[in-house]
Coordinates of C-alpha atoms and ligand atoms in Angstrom, one line a residue:
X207 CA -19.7 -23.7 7.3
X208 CA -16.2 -23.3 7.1
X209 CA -14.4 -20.1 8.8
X210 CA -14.8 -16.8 6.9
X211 CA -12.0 -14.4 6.1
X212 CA -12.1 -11.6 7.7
X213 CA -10.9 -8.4 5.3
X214 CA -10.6 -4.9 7.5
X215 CA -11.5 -2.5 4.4
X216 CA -9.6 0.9 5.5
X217 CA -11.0 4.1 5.2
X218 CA -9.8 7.7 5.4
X219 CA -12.2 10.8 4.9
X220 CA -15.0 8.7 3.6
X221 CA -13.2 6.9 0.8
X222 CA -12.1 3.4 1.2
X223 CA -8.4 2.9 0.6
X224 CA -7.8 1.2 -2.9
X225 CA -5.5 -1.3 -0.7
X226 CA -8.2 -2.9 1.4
X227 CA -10.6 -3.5 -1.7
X228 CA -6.8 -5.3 -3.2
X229 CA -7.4 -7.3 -0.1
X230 CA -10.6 -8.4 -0.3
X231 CA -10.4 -9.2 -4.0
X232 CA -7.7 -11.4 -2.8
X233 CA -10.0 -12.7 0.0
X234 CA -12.7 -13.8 -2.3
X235 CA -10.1 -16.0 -4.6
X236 CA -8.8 -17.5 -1.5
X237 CA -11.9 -18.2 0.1
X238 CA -13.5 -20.2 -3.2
X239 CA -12.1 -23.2 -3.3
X240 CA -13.0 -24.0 1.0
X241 CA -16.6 -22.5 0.4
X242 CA -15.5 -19.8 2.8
X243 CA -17.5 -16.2 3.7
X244 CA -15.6 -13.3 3.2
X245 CA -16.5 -10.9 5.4
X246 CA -15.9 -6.8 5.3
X247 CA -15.5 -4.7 8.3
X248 CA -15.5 -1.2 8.0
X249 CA -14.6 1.5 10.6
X250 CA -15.3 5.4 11.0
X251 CA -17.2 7.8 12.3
X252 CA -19.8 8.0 9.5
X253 CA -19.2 4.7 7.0
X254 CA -22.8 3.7 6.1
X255 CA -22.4 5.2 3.0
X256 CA -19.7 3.2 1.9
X257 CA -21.0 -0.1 2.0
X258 CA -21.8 -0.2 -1.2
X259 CA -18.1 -0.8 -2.7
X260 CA -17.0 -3.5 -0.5
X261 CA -20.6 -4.9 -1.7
X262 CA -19.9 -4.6 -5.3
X263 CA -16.1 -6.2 -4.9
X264 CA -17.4 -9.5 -3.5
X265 CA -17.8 -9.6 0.1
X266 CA -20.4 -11.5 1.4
X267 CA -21.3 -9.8 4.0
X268 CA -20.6 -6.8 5.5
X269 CA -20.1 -5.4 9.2
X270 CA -19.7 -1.4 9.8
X271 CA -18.4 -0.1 13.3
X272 CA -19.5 3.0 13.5
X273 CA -18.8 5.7 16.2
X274 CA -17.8 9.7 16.5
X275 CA -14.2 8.1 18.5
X276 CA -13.2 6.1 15.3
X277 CA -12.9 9.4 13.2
X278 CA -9.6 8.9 12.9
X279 CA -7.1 5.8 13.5
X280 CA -6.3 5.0 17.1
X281 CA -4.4 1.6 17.6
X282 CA -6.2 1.0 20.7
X283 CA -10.1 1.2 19.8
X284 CA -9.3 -0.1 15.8
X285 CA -7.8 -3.6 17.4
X286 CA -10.2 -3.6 20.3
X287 CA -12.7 -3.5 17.3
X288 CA -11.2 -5.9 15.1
X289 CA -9.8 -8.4 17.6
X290 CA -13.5 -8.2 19.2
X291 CA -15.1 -9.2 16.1
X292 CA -12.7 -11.8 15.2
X293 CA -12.7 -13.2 18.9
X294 CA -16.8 -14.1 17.9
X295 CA -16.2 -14.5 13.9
X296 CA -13.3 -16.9 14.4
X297 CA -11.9 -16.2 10.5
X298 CA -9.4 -17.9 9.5
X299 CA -7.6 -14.9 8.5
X300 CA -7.5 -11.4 8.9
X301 CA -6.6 -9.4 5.8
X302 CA -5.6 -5.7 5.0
X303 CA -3.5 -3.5 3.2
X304 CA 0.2 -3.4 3.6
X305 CA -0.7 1.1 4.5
X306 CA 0.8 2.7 7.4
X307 CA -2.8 1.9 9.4
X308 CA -2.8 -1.6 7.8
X309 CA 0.9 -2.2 8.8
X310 CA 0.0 -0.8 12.8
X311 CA -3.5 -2.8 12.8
X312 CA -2.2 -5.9 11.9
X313 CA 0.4 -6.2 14.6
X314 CA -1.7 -4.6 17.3
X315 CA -4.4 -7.3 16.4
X316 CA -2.6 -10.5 16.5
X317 CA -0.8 -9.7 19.7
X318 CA -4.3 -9.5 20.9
X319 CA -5.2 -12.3 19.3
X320 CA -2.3 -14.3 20.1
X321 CA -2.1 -15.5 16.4
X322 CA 0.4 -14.8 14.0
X323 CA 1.4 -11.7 11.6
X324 CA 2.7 -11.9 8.2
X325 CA 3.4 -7.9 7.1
X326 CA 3.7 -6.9 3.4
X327 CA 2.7 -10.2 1.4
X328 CA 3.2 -10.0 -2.4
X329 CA 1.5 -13.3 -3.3
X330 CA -0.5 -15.3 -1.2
X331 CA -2.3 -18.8 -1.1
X332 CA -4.3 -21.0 0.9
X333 CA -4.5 -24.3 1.6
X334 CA -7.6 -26.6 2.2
X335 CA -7.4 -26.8 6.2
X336 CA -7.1 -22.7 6.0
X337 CA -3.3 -22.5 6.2
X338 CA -1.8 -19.8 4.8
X339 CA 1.1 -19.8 2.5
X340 CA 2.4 -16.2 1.9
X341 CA 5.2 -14.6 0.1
X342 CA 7.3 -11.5 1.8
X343 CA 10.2 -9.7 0.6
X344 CA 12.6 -10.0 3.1
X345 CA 16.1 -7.8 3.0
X346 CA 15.2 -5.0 1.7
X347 CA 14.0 -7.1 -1.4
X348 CA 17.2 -8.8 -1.6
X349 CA 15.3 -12.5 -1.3
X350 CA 12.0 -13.5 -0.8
X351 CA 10.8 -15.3 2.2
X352 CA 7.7 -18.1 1.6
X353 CA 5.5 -18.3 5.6
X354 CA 3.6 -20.8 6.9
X355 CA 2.0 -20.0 10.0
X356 CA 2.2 -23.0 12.7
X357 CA -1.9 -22.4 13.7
X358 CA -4.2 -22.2 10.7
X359 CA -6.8 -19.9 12.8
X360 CA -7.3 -16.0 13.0
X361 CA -3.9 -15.3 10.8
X362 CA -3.2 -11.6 10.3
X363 CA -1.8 -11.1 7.1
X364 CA -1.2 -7.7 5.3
X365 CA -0.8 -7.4 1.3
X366 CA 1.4 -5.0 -0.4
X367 CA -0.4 -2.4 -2.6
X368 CA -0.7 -3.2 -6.4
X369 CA 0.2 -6.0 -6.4
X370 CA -3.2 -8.0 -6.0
X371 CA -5.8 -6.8 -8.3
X372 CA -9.2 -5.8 -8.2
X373 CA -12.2 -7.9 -8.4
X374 CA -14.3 -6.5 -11.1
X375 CA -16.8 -4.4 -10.2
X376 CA -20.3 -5.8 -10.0
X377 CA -23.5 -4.2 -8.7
X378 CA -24.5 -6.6 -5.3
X379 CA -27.5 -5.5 -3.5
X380 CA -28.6 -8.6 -1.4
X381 CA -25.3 -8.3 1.0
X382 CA -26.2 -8.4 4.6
X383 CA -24.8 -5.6 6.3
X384 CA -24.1 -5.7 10.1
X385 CA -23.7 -2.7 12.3
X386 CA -22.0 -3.8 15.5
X387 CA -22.4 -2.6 18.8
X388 CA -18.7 -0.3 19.7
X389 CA -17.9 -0.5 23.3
X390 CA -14.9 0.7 24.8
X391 CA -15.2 -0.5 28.0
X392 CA -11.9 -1.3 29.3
X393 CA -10.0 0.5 26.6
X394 CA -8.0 3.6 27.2
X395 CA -6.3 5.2 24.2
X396 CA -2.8 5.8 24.9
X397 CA -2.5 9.1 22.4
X398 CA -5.0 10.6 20.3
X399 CA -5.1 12.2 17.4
X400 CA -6.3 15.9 18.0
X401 CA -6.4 17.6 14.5
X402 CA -5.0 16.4 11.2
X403 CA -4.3 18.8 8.7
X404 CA -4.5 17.8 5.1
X405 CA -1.1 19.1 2.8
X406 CA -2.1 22.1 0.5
X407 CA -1.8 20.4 -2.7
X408 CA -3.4 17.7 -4.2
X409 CA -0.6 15.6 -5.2
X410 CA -1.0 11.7 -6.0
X411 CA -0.6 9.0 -3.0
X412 CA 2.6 7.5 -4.5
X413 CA 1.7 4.2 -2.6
X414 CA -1.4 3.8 -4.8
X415 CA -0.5 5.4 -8.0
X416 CA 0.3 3.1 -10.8
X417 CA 3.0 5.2 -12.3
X418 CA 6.1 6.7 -10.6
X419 CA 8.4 9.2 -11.8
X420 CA 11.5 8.9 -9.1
X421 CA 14.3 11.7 -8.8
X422 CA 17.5 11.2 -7.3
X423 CA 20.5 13.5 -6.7
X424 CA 21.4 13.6 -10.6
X425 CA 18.5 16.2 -10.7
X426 CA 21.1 18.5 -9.2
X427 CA 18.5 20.5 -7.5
X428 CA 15.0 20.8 -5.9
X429 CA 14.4 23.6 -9.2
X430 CA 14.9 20.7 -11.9
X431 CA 12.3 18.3 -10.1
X432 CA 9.8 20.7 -12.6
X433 CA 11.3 18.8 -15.2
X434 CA 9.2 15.2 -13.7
X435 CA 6.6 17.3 -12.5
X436 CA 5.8 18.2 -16.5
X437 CA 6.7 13.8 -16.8
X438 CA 4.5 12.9 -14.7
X439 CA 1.4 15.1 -15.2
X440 CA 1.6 14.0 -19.1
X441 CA 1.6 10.0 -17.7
X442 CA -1.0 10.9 -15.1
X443 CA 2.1 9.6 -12.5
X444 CA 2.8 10.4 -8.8
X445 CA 6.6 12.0 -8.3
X446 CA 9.0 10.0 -5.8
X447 CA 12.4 10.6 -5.0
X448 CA 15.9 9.7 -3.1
X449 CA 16.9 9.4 -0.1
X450 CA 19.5 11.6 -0.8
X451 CA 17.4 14.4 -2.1
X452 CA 15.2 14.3 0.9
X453 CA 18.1 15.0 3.3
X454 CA 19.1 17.8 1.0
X455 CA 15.9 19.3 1.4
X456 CA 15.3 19.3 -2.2
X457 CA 11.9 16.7 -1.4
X458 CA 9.5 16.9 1.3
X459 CA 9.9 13.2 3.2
X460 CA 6.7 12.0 1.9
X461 CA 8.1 11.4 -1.2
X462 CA 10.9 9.1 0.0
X463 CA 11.1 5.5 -1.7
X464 CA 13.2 3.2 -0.1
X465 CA 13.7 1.2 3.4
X466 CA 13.7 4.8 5.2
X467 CA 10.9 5.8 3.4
X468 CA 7.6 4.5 1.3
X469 CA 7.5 0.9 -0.4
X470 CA 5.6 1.5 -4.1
X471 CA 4.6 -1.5 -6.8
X472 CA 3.4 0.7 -9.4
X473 CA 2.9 -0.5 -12.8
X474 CA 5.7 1.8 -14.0
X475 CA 8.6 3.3 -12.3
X476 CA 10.9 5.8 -14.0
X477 CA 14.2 6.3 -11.7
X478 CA 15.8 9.4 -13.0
X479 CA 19.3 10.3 -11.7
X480 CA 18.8 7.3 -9.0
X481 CA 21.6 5.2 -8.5
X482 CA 19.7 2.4 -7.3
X483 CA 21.5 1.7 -3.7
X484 CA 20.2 -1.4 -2.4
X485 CA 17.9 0.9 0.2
X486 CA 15.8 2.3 -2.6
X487 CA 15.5 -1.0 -4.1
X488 CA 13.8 -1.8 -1.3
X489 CA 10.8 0.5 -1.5
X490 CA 11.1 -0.4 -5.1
X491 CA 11.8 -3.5 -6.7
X492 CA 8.5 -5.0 -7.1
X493 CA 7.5 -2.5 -9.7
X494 CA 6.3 -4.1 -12.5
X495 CA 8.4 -2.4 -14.9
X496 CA 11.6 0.0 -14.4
X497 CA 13.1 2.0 -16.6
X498 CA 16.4 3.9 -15.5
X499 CA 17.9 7.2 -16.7
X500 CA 21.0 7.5 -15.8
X501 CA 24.7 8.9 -17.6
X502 CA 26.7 6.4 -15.4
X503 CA 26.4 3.0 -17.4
X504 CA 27.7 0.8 -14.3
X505 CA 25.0 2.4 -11.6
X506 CA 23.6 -0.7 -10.1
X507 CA 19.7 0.5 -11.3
X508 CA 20.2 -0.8 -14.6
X509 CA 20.5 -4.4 -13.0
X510 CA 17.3 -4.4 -11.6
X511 CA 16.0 -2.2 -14.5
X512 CA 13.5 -3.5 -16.9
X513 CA 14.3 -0.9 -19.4
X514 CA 17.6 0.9 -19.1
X515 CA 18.7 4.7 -20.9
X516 CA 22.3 5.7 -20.5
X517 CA 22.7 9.1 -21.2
X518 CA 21.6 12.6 -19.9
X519 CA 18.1 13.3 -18.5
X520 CA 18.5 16.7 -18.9
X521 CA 18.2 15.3 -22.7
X522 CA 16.2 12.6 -22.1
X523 CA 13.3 13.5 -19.9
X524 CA 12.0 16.6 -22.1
X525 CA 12.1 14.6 -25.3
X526 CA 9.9 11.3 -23.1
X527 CA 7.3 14.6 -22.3
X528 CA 7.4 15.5 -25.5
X529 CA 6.8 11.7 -26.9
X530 CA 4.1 10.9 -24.4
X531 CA 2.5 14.5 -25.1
X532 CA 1.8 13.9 -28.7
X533 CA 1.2 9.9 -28.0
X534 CA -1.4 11.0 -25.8
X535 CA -2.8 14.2 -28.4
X536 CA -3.5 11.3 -30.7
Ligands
FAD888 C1 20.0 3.1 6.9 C2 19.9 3.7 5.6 C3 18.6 3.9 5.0 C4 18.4 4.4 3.8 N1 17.2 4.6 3.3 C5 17.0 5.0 2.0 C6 15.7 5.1 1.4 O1 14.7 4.9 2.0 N2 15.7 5.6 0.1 C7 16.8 5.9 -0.6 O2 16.6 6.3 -1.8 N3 18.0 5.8 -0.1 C8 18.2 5.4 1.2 N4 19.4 5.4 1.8 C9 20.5 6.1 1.1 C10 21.1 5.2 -0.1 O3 22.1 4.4 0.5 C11 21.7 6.2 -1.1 O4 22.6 7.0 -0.5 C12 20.7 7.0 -1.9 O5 19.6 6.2 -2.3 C13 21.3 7.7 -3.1 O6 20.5 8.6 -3.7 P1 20.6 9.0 -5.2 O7 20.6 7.7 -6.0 O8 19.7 10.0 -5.5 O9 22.1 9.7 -5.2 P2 23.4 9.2 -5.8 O10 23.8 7.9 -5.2 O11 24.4 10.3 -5.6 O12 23.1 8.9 -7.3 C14 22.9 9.9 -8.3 C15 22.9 9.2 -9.6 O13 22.5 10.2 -10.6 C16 23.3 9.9 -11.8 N5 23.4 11.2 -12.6 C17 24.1 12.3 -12.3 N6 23.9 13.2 -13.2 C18 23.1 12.7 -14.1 C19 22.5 13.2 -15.3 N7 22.7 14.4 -15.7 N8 21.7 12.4 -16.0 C20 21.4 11.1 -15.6 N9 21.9 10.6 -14.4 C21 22.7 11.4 -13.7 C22 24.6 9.4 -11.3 O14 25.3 8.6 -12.2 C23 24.2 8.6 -10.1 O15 24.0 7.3 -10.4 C24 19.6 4.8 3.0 C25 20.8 4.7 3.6 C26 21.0 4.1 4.8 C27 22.4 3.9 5.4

């Protein structure tokens, strides 16, 4: 039997991250043409309930490591887990989402591992022998680097959200699941986490979303961000923003897009008032589409937009409410 792919399926407060399923849909169309298993690992405190997705999105088997330490992330015990399991499994790669866990895992594991890391792939392939071929964005976005790692054995690879789909959905019931044994003999976390306290609103993850309305500094103020608030709740869209209106304080920092901040592929991405400086292309640019609002005609967004509106979005963003509003009253 050829060497499985190994997919770590991420989970935070009992839902599995939309990133790692992205993964493992990705797993399953690499691992068809070399017959290959595709194997889902699942870590937590309490994550037999949640074998069921991984299940229904085509992994062929399914391993849970479950333990009251692993309630929340800690570098050391996740790669002693993962690197343990892969140390017996021997895939030929390891996949996960491109998340702030995903991005730590991955590096943590292959240093263990000795093997090599590829961070933040937006397309990926495989070759017959295992080899991966993997596309990153490299300067900020600028270019586009294509990766071969030199060993075809235990490569650690993480995927950029939305940008691999889904496998469809299909009820599985006959998937073996594993539970393995967690020791961590040997393994001393270095910090841990003592309390985590969840924000106060319920605002989308803009990393996940598949529509973002962006603010820049041609908002003008943190008062006139109400104005893509009343956008993006007609689209059903998360709300990014600048650089610049973070430092001003007009934008909590979790809402940063750019080099400094998140990296987002949504399907849509309305920049409104953004200039489009080279460091928020590079959270950006592989949104599917762009469309840019902006009253300077030569603001470097409209070369990268899709879509671009010169005027005022004082004007402009009321009247695109107003449209989708009555679009969406039918
Ligand atoms: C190391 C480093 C890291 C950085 N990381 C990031 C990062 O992660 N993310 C990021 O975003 N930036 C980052 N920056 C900052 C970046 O260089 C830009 O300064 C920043 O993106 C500019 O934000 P802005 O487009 O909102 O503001 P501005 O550049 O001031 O642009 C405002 C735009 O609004 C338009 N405008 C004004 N009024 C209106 C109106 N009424 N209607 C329509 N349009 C209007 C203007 O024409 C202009 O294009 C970084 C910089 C450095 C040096």
């Amino acid at each position: 039997m050829a060497n499985p792919i190994l997919v770590f399926c991420e989970q935070r407060d009992g839902h599995l991250k939309k990133a790692g399923l992205e993964a493992l849909g990705q797993a399953c169309r690499l691992s068809k043409a070399g017959g290959r298993d595709v194997v889902a690992l699942v870590v937590g405190s309490s994550v037999s309930p949640l074998t069921q997705e991984p299940a229904s999105h085509g992994a062929s088997r399914i391993v849970i490591a479950e333990d009251p330490a692993l309630s929340s992330y800690s570098s050391e015990l996740f790669t002693t887990i993962v690197a343990d399991l892969a140390a017996g499994l021997k895939p030929v790669a390891i996949l996960m989402g491109a998340t702030a866990m995903g991005k730590d895992l991955a590096t943590k594991v292959a240093a263990r591992l000795k093997s090599a890391v590829i961070q933040d792939c937006v397309a990926l392939e495989m070759e017959a022998d295992g080899s991966l071929i993997a596309t990153r964005p490299i300067y900020g976005g600028k270019l586009r680097a294509v990766v071969k790692p030199t060993n075809p054995l235990m490569q650690v690879v993480t995927l950029r959200p939305n940008i691999f789909s889904l496998l469809e959905s299909k009820p599985a019931s006959d998937v073996p699941i594993e539970r393995l044994a967690v020791s961590f003999d040997g393994t001393r976390p270095m910090a841990r986490i003592r309390d985590a306290r969840a924000t106060a609103d319920d605002k989308k993850e803009l990393t996940e979303a598949s529509i973002i309305v962006s603010g820049g500094r041609g908002l003008k103020g943190p008062d006139n961000f109400i104005l893509l608030e009343e956008l993006a709740a007609a689209l059903g869209a998360a709300v990014g923003a600048s650089r610049a209106v973070v430092d001003a304080g007009w934008r909590p920092h979790r809402d940063q897009i750019g080099l400094t901040g998140k990296t987002v592929s949504p399907q849509l991405y309305i920049a409104c008032g953004i200039s489009g400086a080279i460091q928020h292309q590079a959270g950006m640019s592989s949104a599917r589409t762009i469309v840019a609002i902006n009253n300077n005609p030569n603001a470097p967004i409209f070369k990268l937009a899709t879509y671009g509106i010169v005027g005022d979005l004082f004007e402009i963003v009321p009247l695109l409410t107003e449209e989708v509003k009555n679009l969406r009253a039918g």
